[in-house]
Amino acid sequence: DALLLAQAERAKDEHYRYFGRTVGSMPFPAVSEGQPAWEQLLRASRAAHQGGQAAAATLDEVVAGLYGVNRSELEVLRAHVARRLAPG
């Protein structure tokens, strides 16, 4: 979220626009079937699609690990995102 928010264009109604060029410019880490992260992402994605609130936190943690972001850095990024997405 933090990386996309840094690049996304702000809409007039305080939302962000995630255009294809914005998302396409994001460097995605390589994850292959059989890697532990693959299974973690798969389980978290399934849970998120079934409405599991804890799945978002799990997804954040797995993706942070893929980017080499530690737990304290992840908390800083979460706080940044919360501030940027806070209403008015």
Short mmCIF file of C-alpha atoms in Angstrom, two decimals:
data_model
loop_
_atom_site.label_atom_id
_atom_site.label_comp_id
_atom_site.label_asym_id
_atom_site.label_seq_id
_atom_site.Cartn_x
_atom_site.Cartn_y
_atom_site.Cartn_z
CA ASP A 1 0.00 0.00 0.00
CA ALA A 2 2.71 2.48 0.94
CA LEU A 3 4.57 2.05 -2.33
CA LEU A 4 1.41 2.44 -4.40
CA LEU A 5 0.29 5.47 -2.39
CA ALA A 6 3.62 7.12 -3.08
CA GLN A 7 2.90 6.90 -6.82
CA ALA A 8 -0.89 7.01 -7.08
CA GLU A 9 -2.66 10.14 -8.25
CA ARG A 10 -4.99 11.83 -5.82
CA ALA A 11 -8.62 12.09 -6.90
CA LYS A 12 -10.75 15.12 -6.04
CA ASP A 13 -12.75 13.17 -3.44
CA GLU A 14 -9.67 12.25 -1.36
CA HIS A 15 -9.38 8.80 -2.90
CA TYR A 16 -6.39 7.55 -4.84
CA ARG A 17 -6.35 6.41 -8.46
CA TYR A 18 -4.39 3.25 -9.07
CA PHE A 19 -3.94 3.44 -12.82
CA GLY A 20 -2.36 0.57 -14.70
CA ARG A 21 0.85 2.55 -15.15
CA THR A 22 1.00 3.06 -11.38
CA VAL A 23 0.58 -0.60 -10.52
CA GLY A 24 2.72 -1.66 -13.49
CA SER A 25 5.64 0.43 -12.27
CA MET A 26 5.73 -1.41 -8.95
CA PRO A 27 8.54 -3.96 -8.71
CA PHE A 28 7.00 -7.27 -7.68
CA PRO A 29 9.18 -9.87 -5.99
CA ALA A 30 9.47 -13.23 -7.72
CA VAL A 31 7.56 -15.97 -5.93
CA SER A 32 7.46 -19.49 -7.30
CA GLU A 33 5.19 -22.39 -6.52
CA GLY A 34 6.75 -24.51 -3.83
CA GLN A 35 8.30 -21.61 -1.92
CA PRO A 36 6.97 -21.08 1.62
CA ALA A 37 5.79 -17.58 0.67
CA TRP A 38 3.74 -19.06 -2.19
CA GLU A 39 1.72 -21.21 0.19
CA GLN A 40 1.36 -18.38 2.72
CA LEU A 41 0.09 -16.00 0.04
CA LEU A 42 -2.29 -18.63 -1.31
CA ARG A 43 -3.83 -19.32 2.12
CA ALA A 44 -4.09 -15.61 2.98
CA SER A 45 -5.65 -14.81 -0.38
CA ARG A 46 -8.28 -17.52 0.04
CA ALA A 47 -9.07 -16.26 3.54
CA ALA A 48 -9.31 -12.65 2.32
CA HIS A 49 -11.72 -13.64 -0.43
CA GLN A 50 -13.90 -15.28 2.20
CA GLY A 51 -14.00 -12.10 4.26
CA GLY A 52 -11.26 -12.88 6.75
CA GLN A 53 -10.03 -9.65 8.36
CA ALA A 54 -6.83 -11.22 9.66
CA ALA A 55 -5.87 -12.17 6.12
CA ALA A 56 -4.90 -8.58 5.26
CA ALA A 57 -2.38 -8.48 8.09
CA THR A 58 -0.98 -11.85 7.01
CA LEU A 59 -0.69 -10.65 3.41
CA ASP A 60 1.14 -7.53 4.61
CA GLU A 61 3.60 -9.59 6.63
CA VAL A 62 4.34 -12.09 3.86
CA VAL A 63 4.79 -9.37 1.24
CA ALA A 64 6.93 -7.31 3.61
CA GLY A 65 9.19 -10.32 4.05
CA LEU A 66 9.50 -10.68 0.27
CA TYR A 67 10.62 -7.05 0.04
CA GLY A 68 13.03 -7.41 2.96
CA VAL A 69 10.99 -5.15 5.24
CA ASN A 70 11.29 -6.05 8.92
CA ARG A 71 8.48 -5.90 11.49
CA SER A 72 9.33 -2.44 12.86
CA GLU A 73 9.62 -1.01 9.34
CA LEU A 74 6.28 -2.61 8.46
CA GLU A 75 4.66 -0.86 11.43
CA VAL A 76 6.02 2.49 10.23
CA LEU A 77 4.63 1.81 6.75
CA ARG A 78 1.24 0.77 8.18
CA ALA A 79 1.07 4.01 10.18
CA HIS A 80 1.98 6.01 7.07
CA VAL A 81 -0.75 4.32 5.03
CA ALA A 82 -3.31 4.86 7.80
CA ARG A 83 -2.47 8.58 7.90
CA ARG A 84 -2.63 8.94 4.12
CA LEU A 85 -5.96 7.12 3.88
CA ALA A 86 -7.55 8.81 6.88
CA PRO A 87 -10.59 10.92 5.96
CA GLY A 88 -10.24 14.69 5.75
#
